[in-house]
């Protein structure tokens, strides 16, 4: 099988989270913004998927789409258009009743946001905001139980004196504490899918390390499926079992973390690795940047979205025309797919041998 | 929190003193420098020189300006006597002044008119806040739809139409043509039914103007709040949309509305001059108009003082409400 | 960029010298604006910037690195201490006194979106320094602006366009062109790439690199990203709560950091190498950075330091050279030559 297994609509899901051919388009005055344009991936419980991409790659919109938050609140305006399938634990969310999806939010799937200061309501106490998330999904529970649960979770995420701090307001917490409280809020109902959207981008380095540690520990403890969305390759390398690289609303490469870092098969992934200054080694060479700017999501190039910036676009592409979209293809050879990882995939017209050659001979030695 | 209240109260006292100082300055100090004679204005042009001299003595216009101010301020708290050779009138505390035109202290006149104005302002306020905020919220939620455009067009006309136009139009239609409502102002204590009947038209007219402004303000604020990250968080928790809007979004939307409401209410206590005149309501605004026509300076001064104080107090209430709503104000 | 040989401080080639630099922002309260405290943003910095080098300044939020940048470019006036540029004391020069020096000292800002006036064309923006200084370059302003645009990798045809027509990376290039208009000697860049995407970051980093080689510029680059700092800097200053805690060349800093804070900072950065995740030993600091309004006594880092002892809470460690060219302010330094931990106290 060399094409994407996810492209068989309607069939039973093959994983705990199975996203198939997800498309999310936003009509705007300037035209249709194709934020996500045919994205598929699978994720099992107990594993972490890192979605990497630059601004405008569609990584954040993907997470909102899974949560069903892409249209909620789009009052009156031209609503986002979504298509594809999202299977969570055997249920298809796209065709489900919106109210049913709402009841899954915060209970089976929860989310951590980038900036904990703006993501918490300034007028309610931390405790109130956590118990609210608990009470909405546990209609039988009373406030006392909910508060106990909030204190318990604040303690678990490492807030000192949780029984006192539970009554504080967000502005009384430091940045790192706030992100801990945000994580406590997301975990209050033991969700099976946790999505962290740039969870440490707004934090200082030393605090970021604490939070990454916390997320890793909690995942071990709760055994949930975790999606970490970030632009920082360091963060995915720390957390992710599998990596999905997004560009122009599509997946260009996906596979186990070590494969993507050590045997990347897409010129854009090479570009990301080459652009990144390294902290772990002395570099005397210049960085190898990707030329040009990210594509407009309104006029996405008809062929490969990366084509205009690709330094290898002139190489013979094995008989395909440039205007054709490259589909995700399994990278042949090497070890079979790791459990739940689904193997190593990349979407590039270049023949695989050619890409392997370029990586090992031209790119890797310079990094 | 306690320190905050004390600080705000202290600020109110300072503000009130400033208000008194400025009002006093306008009516007594400036005429002194410009050379016009306040006494002349107090009695009218046709008064004989003896009367003018009497007024001058009663008001102590010959005394230094600071002493005059002191007498004025103490009069507010203890009452004062206006004495001239062979004549004396007593003005009991709180002495806001003495109308020589009507030969009576100002304060009882003000207090008798205050309930009318408060009834008008209070009732209209309830109407415009509910109407304006609801319209604004619905418009924000249905942005770009026919409802939104219609509501905002009506709101725009409400803001632009002068009140004497809407007032006279509604009078013509509902009172004289249809005869649905009408009657004189009756105090609430006497007959709640006719109190309501007499005020409903002024309420609606006044509320229409303000509701329009509040609808636009609410819509803009609500749209801004709906784009906040914490609203997305509330949804991500699985809260139902009515809770997200009614609890999380409304709480933040109320802050700017409160600010404007405090100022508007304060100003209205001084009398909705046009509304009261158009509907012949015996409120403070009407009194102010009458006093201006009659050049009854002490009355004008009294109304000004009441209005300014009302604004100051309304702002105090708003500040305290802020502290209740926003913990960052309370705890800093 | 080459790493200059390690030299003793205050070498003759210092372009900019900073001694005991202090900046406190007063906090006032009440009606009378009584001063109740101060944000001790920068509290006693001493270092120099050598001709032709890149000095990297790194630290977490609230460490005062941006304030420092604004002080040495004299966008802010220091509360205390001295800034000397080419032998001239510029600490308290007024607007007029600074004007001729504005040619030599330029600044590049973090946000390429808000630092360019949206109503001005690129030509006006890049040409503004000429106008401000009343200079007409050879061949006219327009020609020189177009030369600058080409220098930073934009097209001369962009002269009549507006900032909003450009991407973030291109805007940062416009900002760089403006900074270079008057042939400055010193360029202070405050987080020049942190608002940019990874692939664009590399373009700008390379551009700064090339310009330095071509024009012989001296850089002070302020950033929170330790990877970027490692790549661009010759020497690096690490700041914590308004103080310099360590100052040395890049190799020593990253291979044998002496200050525990530097060590923790380096170990905290996520490394883009999944195999190392299990192997590496990470020093997790407790809590957040304390407030610069009431910094801890003694060594400001003692509240989060795992090596802190009694002396750290009472005595402030001075910044001393434990090795030639490697200055540290710590009572118990790591990687110190011959167990010189106590020597620092004496020094």
PDB file of C-alpha atoms in Angstrom, chain C residues 35-216:
ATOM      1  CA  UNK C  35       7.228  57.325  44.755  1.00  0.00           C
ATOM      2  CA  UNK C  36       6.663  54.038  46.541  1.00  0.00           C
ATOM      3  CA  UNK C  37       9.288  51.934  44.852  1.00  0.00           C
ATOM      4  CA  UNK C  38      11.135  51.316  41.644  1.00  0.00           C
ATOM      5  CA  UNK C  39      11.398  48.687  38.981  1.00  0.00           C
ATOM      6  CA  UNK C  40      15.090  47.944  39.078  1.00  0.00           C
ATOM      7  CA  UNK C  41      15.213  47.103  35.393  1.00  0.00           C
ATOM      8  CA  UNK C  42      18.955  47.451  35.044  1.00  0.00           C
ATOM      9  CA  UNK C  43      21.050  47.509  38.169  1.00  0.00           C
ATOM     10  CA  UNK C  44      24.772  47.939  37.704  1.00  0.00           C
ATOM     11  CA  UNK C  45      26.057  46.633  34.383  1.00  0.00           C
ATOM     12  CA  UNK C  46      29.690  46.858  33.380  1.00  0.00           C
ATOM     13  CA  UNK C  47      30.877  45.581  30.030  1.00  0.00           C
ATOM     14  CA  UNK C  48      32.297  46.765  26.755  1.00  0.00           C
ATOM     15  CA  UNK C  49      31.491  46.200  23.128  1.00  0.00           C
ATOM     16  CA  UNK C  50      34.540  45.731  20.928  1.00  0.00           C
ATOM     17  CA  UNK C  51      34.975  47.001  17.449  1.00  0.00           C
ATOM     18  CA  UNK C  52      33.673  44.557  14.859  1.00  0.00           C
ATOM     19  CA  UNK C  53      32.353  41.957  17.267  1.00  0.00           C
ATOM     20  CA  UNK C  54      28.858  40.702  17.954  1.00  0.00           C
ATOM     21  CA  UNK C  55      27.918  40.827  21.587  1.00  0.00           C
ATOM     22  CA  UNK C  56      24.911  38.650  22.330  1.00  0.00           C
ATOM     23  CA  UNK C  57      22.781  39.566  25.333  1.00  0.00           C
ATOM     24  CA  UNK C  58      20.496  36.842  26.582  1.00  0.00           C
ATOM     25  CA  UNK C  59      18.075  36.434  29.450  1.00  0.00           C
ATOM     26  CA  UNK C  60      14.477  35.738  30.358  1.00  0.00           C
ATOM     27  CA  UNK C  61      11.673  38.267  30.463  1.00  0.00           C
ATOM     28  CA  UNK C  62      12.209  40.946  33.072  1.00  0.00           C
ATOM     29  CA  UNK C  63      15.986  40.572  33.101  1.00  0.00           C
ATOM     30  CA  UNK C  64      16.441  44.090  31.723  1.00  0.00           C
ATOM     31  CA  UNK C  65      18.034  43.209  28.403  1.00  0.00           C
ATOM     32  CA  UNK C  66      15.720  45.428  26.358  1.00  0.00           C
ATOM     33  CA  UNK C  67      16.138  48.329  28.785  1.00  0.00           C
ATOM     34  CA  UNK C  68      19.887  47.870  28.472  1.00  0.00           C
ATOM     35  CA  UNK C  69      19.559  48.124  24.679  1.00  0.00           C
ATOM     36  CA  UNK C  70      17.611  51.340  24.981  1.00  0.00           C
ATOM     37  CA  UNK C  71      20.126  52.755  27.407  1.00  0.00           C
ATOM     38  CA  UNK C  72      23.189  52.183  25.262  1.00  0.00           C
ATOM     39  CA  UNK C  73      21.414  53.653  22.238  1.00  0.00           C
ATOM     40  CA  UNK C  74      20.309  56.465  24.557  1.00  0.00           C
ATOM     41  CA  UNK C  75      16.629  56.083  23.792  1.00  0.00           C
ATOM     42  CA  UNK C  76      16.474  56.088  27.592  1.00  0.00           C
ATOM     43  CA  UNK C  77      18.541  58.096  30.013  1.00  0.00           C
ATOM     44  CA  UNK C  78      20.357  56.047  32.647  1.00  0.00           C
ATOM     45  CA  UNK C  79      19.594  56.611  36.333  1.00  0.00           C
ATOM     46  CA  UNK C  80      23.233  55.988  37.135  1.00  0.00           C
ATOM     47  CA  UNK C  81      26.500  54.811  35.641  1.00  0.00           C
ATOM     48  CA  UNK C  82      28.191  55.745  32.428  1.00  0.00           C
ATOM     49  CA  UNK C  83      27.958  54.906  28.743  1.00  0.00           C
ATOM     50  CA  UNK C  84      30.992  55.836  26.699  1.00  0.00           C
ATOM     51  CA  UNK C  85      30.945  55.652  22.918  1.00  0.00           C
ATOM     52  CA  UNK C  86      34.287  56.030  21.156  1.00  0.00           C
ATOM     53  CA  UNK C  87      35.725  57.669  24.235  1.00  0.00           C
ATOM     54  CA  UNK C  88      32.877  60.159  24.589  1.00  0.00           C
ATOM     55  CA  UNK C  89      30.573  60.063  27.597  1.00  0.00           C
ATOM     56  CA  UNK C  90      27.044  59.960  26.194  1.00  0.00           C
ATOM     57  CA  UNK C  91      25.190  59.032  29.392  1.00  0.00           C
ATOM     58  CA  UNK C  92      23.336  62.297  29.768  1.00  0.00           C
ATOM     59  CA  UNK C  93      23.518  63.945  26.356  1.00  0.00           C
ATOM     60  CA  UNK C  94      20.335  65.706  25.305  1.00  0.00           C
ATOM     61  CA  UNK C  95      18.502  65.294  22.022  1.00  0.00           C
ATOM     62  CA  UNK C  96      20.723  67.818  20.307  1.00  0.00           C
ATOM     63  CA  UNK C  97      23.879  66.342  21.768  1.00  0.00           C
ATOM     64  CA  UNK C  98      22.910  62.887  20.600  1.00  0.00           C
ATOM     65  CA  UNK C  99      21.966  63.923  17.058  1.00  0.00           C
ATOM     66  CA  UNK C 100      25.410  63.570  15.493  1.00  0.00           C
ATOM     67  CA  UNK C 101      25.847  60.254  17.297  1.00  0.00           C
ATOM     68  CA  UNK C 102      22.570  58.896  15.925  1.00  0.00           C
ATOM     69  CA  UNK C 103      24.443  58.292  12.697  1.00  0.00           C
ATOM     70  CA  UNK C 104      26.841  55.962  14.413  1.00  0.00           C
ATOM     71  CA  UNK C 105      24.430  54.131  16.709  1.00  0.00           C
ATOM     72  CA  UNK C 106      21.312  52.566  15.226  1.00  0.00           C
ATOM     73  CA  UNK C 107      18.673  50.211  16.496  1.00  0.00           C
ATOM     74  CA  UNK C 108      16.632  47.392  14.940  1.00  0.00           C
ATOM     75  CA  UNK C 109      13.394  46.488  16.684  1.00  0.00           C
ATOM     76  CA  UNK C 110      11.556  43.258  17.295  1.00  0.00           C
ATOM     77  CA  UNK C 111       8.192  43.855  15.756  1.00  0.00           C
ATOM     78  CA  UNK C 112       8.398  44.474  12.032  1.00  0.00           C
ATOM     79  CA  UNK C 113       4.662  45.266  12.048  1.00  0.00           C
ATOM     80  CA  UNK C 114       4.501  48.161  14.473  1.00  0.00           C
ATOM     81  CA  UNK C 115       7.913  49.724  13.957  1.00  0.00           C
ATOM     82  CA  UNK C 116       7.195  50.916  10.413  1.00  0.00           C
ATOM     83  CA  UNK C 117       4.746  53.748   9.790  1.00  0.00           C
ATOM     84  CA  UNK C 118       1.966  52.242   7.643  1.00  0.00           C
ATOM     85  CA  UNK C 119       1.280  55.553   5.886  1.00  0.00           C
ATOM     86  CA  UNK C 120       4.794  56.051   4.593  1.00  0.00           C
ATOM     87  CA  UNK C 121       6.296  54.421   1.555  1.00  0.00           C
ATOM     88  CA  UNK C 122       9.339  52.243   1.890  1.00  0.00           C
ATOM     89  CA  UNK C 123      11.320  55.030   0.241  1.00  0.00           C
ATOM     90  CA  UNK C 124      10.240  57.544   2.870  1.00  0.00           C
ATOM     91  CA  UNK C 125      10.926  55.135   5.721  1.00  0.00           C
ATOM     92  CA  UNK C 126      14.389  54.134   4.609  1.00  0.00           C
ATOM     93  CA  UNK C 127      15.235  57.699   3.546  1.00  0.00           C
ATOM     94  CA  UNK C 128      14.053  59.249   6.824  1.00  0.00           C
ATOM     95  CA  UNK C 129      17.472  59.177   8.522  1.00  0.00           C
ATOM     96  CA  UNK C 130      18.924  61.322   5.700  1.00  0.00           C
ATOM     97  CA  UNK C 131      16.188  63.854   6.189  1.00  0.00           C
ATOM     98  CA  UNK C 132      16.566  63.891   9.962  1.00  0.00           C
ATOM     99  CA  UNK C 133      20.290  64.434   9.716  1.00  0.00           C
ATOM    100  CA  UNK C 134      20.006  66.883   6.845  1.00  0.00           C
ATOM    101  CA  UNK C 135      22.307  64.859   4.648  1.00  0.00           C
ATOM    102  CA  UNK C 136      22.111  64.367   0.918  1.00  0.00           C
ATOM    103  CA  UNK C 137      24.118  61.336  -0.091  1.00  0.00           C
ATOM    104  CA  UNK C 138      26.076  61.278  -3.297  1.00  0.00           C
ATOM    105  CA  UNK C 139      23.703  60.670  -6.188  1.00  0.00           C
ATOM    106  CA  UNK C 140      20.621  61.683  -4.221  1.00  0.00           C
ATOM    107  CA  UNK C 141      18.488  60.142  -1.531  1.00  0.00           C
ATOM    108  CA  UNK C 142      16.430  57.975  -3.862  1.00  0.00           C
ATOM    109  CA  UNK C 143      19.423  56.335  -5.418  1.00  0.00           C
ATOM    110  CA  UNK C 144      20.969  55.636  -2.065  1.00  0.00           C
ATOM    111  CA  UNK C 145      17.740  54.209  -0.657  1.00  0.00           C
ATOM    112  CA  UNK C 146      17.521  51.890  -3.645  1.00  0.00           C
ATOM    113  CA  UNK C 147      21.094  50.816  -3.054  1.00  0.00           C
ATOM    114  CA  UNK C 148      20.181  50.053   0.566  1.00  0.00           C
ATOM    115  CA  UNK C 149      17.117  48.083  -0.489  1.00  0.00           C
ATOM    116  CA  UNK C 150      19.284  45.968  -2.727  1.00  0.00           C
ATOM    117  CA  UNK C 151      21.821  45.567   0.045  1.00  0.00           C
ATOM    118  CA  UNK C 152      19.216  43.975   2.328  1.00  0.00           C
ATOM    119  CA  UNK C 153      17.855  41.732  -0.404  1.00  0.00           C
ATOM    120  CA  UNK C 154      14.837  43.733  -1.510  1.00  0.00           C
ATOM    121  CA  UNK C 155      14.230  45.079  -4.978  1.00  0.00           C
ATOM    122  CA  UNK C 156      14.855  48.767  -5.790  1.00  0.00           C
ATOM    123  CA  UNK C 157      11.360  48.772  -7.301  1.00  0.00           C
ATOM    124  CA  UNK C 158       9.951  48.437  -3.806  1.00  0.00           C
ATOM    125  CA  UNK C 159      10.759  52.123  -3.299  1.00  0.00           C
ATOM    126  CA  UNK C 160       7.175  53.311  -3.743  1.00  0.00           C
ATOM    127  CA  UNK C 161       5.390  50.477  -1.950  1.00  0.00           C
ATOM    128  CA  UNK C 162       3.839  50.537   1.518  1.00  0.00           C
ATOM    129  CA  UNK C 163       4.812  48.316   4.476  1.00  0.00           C
ATOM    130  CA  UNK C 164       1.547  46.352   4.446  1.00  0.00           C
ATOM    131  CA  UNK C 165       2.451  44.954   1.047  1.00  0.00           C
ATOM    132  CA  UNK C 166       5.358  43.087   2.584  1.00  0.00           C
ATOM    133  CA  UNK C 167       5.678  39.921   4.636  1.00  0.00           C
ATOM    134  CA  UNK C 168       7.148  39.928   8.145  1.00  0.00           C
ATOM    135  CA  UNK C 169      10.590  38.961   6.942  1.00  0.00           C
ATOM    136  CA  UNK C 170      10.629  41.646   4.264  1.00  0.00           C
ATOM    137  CA  UNK C 171       9.517  44.265   6.758  1.00  0.00           C
ATOM    138  CA  UNK C 172      12.385  43.327   9.010  1.00  0.00           C
ATOM    139  CA  UNK C 173      14.674  43.874   6.003  1.00  0.00           C
ATOM    140  CA  UNK C 174      13.164  47.345   5.564  1.00  0.00           C
ATOM    141  CA  UNK C 175      13.900  48.064   9.228  1.00  0.00           C
ATOM    142  CA  UNK C 176      17.468  46.899   8.705  1.00  0.00           C
ATOM    143  CA  UNK C 177      17.864  49.078   5.595  1.00  0.00           C
ATOM    144  CA  UNK C 178      16.698  52.081   7.585  1.00  0.00           C
ATOM    145  CA  UNK C 179      19.177  51.315  10.360  1.00  0.00           C
ATOM    146  CA  UNK C 180      22.019  51.062   7.857  1.00  0.00           C
ATOM    147  CA  UNK C 181      21.210  54.235   5.915  1.00  0.00           C
ATOM    148  CA  UNK C 182      23.792  56.415   7.643  1.00  0.00           C
ATOM    149  CA  UNK C 183      26.580  53.856   7.769  1.00  0.00           C
ATOM    150  CA  UNK C 184      26.424  53.269  11.507  1.00  0.00           C
ATOM    151  CA  UNK C 185      29.276  51.817  13.496  1.00  0.00           C
ATOM    152  CA  UNK C 186      27.146  50.140  16.136  1.00  0.00           C
ATOM    153  CA  UNK C 187      23.825  48.404  15.521  1.00  0.00           C
ATOM    154  CA  UNK C 188      21.772  47.324  18.509  1.00  0.00           C
ATOM    155  CA  UNK C 189      19.146  44.743  17.540  1.00  0.00           C
ATOM    156  CA  UNK C 190      16.433  43.948  20.069  1.00  0.00           C
ATOM    157  CA  UNK C 191      14.961  40.502  19.335  1.00  0.00           C
ATOM    158  CA  UNK C 192      15.475  41.011  15.592  1.00  0.00           C
ATOM    159  CA  UNK C 193      14.110  37.615  14.569  1.00  0.00           C
ATOM    160  CA  UNK C 194      11.815  36.466  17.347  1.00  0.00           C
ATOM    161  CA  UNK C 195       8.629  37.592  15.583  1.00  0.00           C
ATOM    162  CA  UNK C 196       9.545  35.717  12.417  1.00  0.00           C
ATOM    163  CA  UNK C 197       8.897  32.173  11.247  1.00  0.00           C
ATOM    164  CA  UNK C 198      11.769  29.712  11.459  1.00  0.00           C
ATOM    165  CA  UNK C 199      12.499  29.670   7.741  1.00  0.00           C
ATOM    166  CA  UNK C 200      12.450  33.472   7.594  1.00  0.00           C
ATOM    167  CA  UNK C 201      14.509  33.798  10.777  1.00  0.00           C
ATOM    168  CA  UNK C 202      17.384  32.085   9.036  1.00  0.00           C
ATOM    169  CA  UNK C 203      17.209  34.521   6.116  1.00  0.00           C
ATOM    170  CA  UNK C 204      17.469  37.515   8.444  1.00  0.00           C
ATOM    171  CA  UNK C 205      20.214  35.954  10.571  1.00  0.00           C
ATOM    172  CA  UNK C 206      22.245  35.313   7.432  1.00  0.00           C
ATOM    173  CA  UNK C 207      21.599  38.840   6.214  1.00  0.00           C
ATOM    174  CA  UNK C 208      22.853  40.348   9.475  1.00  0.00           C
ATOM    175  CA  UNK C 209      25.889  38.111   9.170  1.00  0.00           C
ATOM    176  CA  UNK C 210      26.663  39.212   5.604  1.00  0.00           C
ATOM    177  CA  UNK C 211      26.171  42.882   6.392  1.00  0.00           C
ATOM    178  CA  UNK C 212      28.603  42.666   9.255  1.00  0.00           C
ATOM    179  CA  UNK C 213      31.272  41.162   7.011  1.00  0.00           C
ATOM    180  CA  UNK C 214      30.590  43.644   4.248  1.00  0.00           C
ATOM    181  CA  UNK C 215      30.276  46.837   6.271  1.00  0.00           C
ATOM    182  CA  UNK C 216      32.414  46.024   9.293  1.00  0.00           C
TER     183      UNK C 216
END
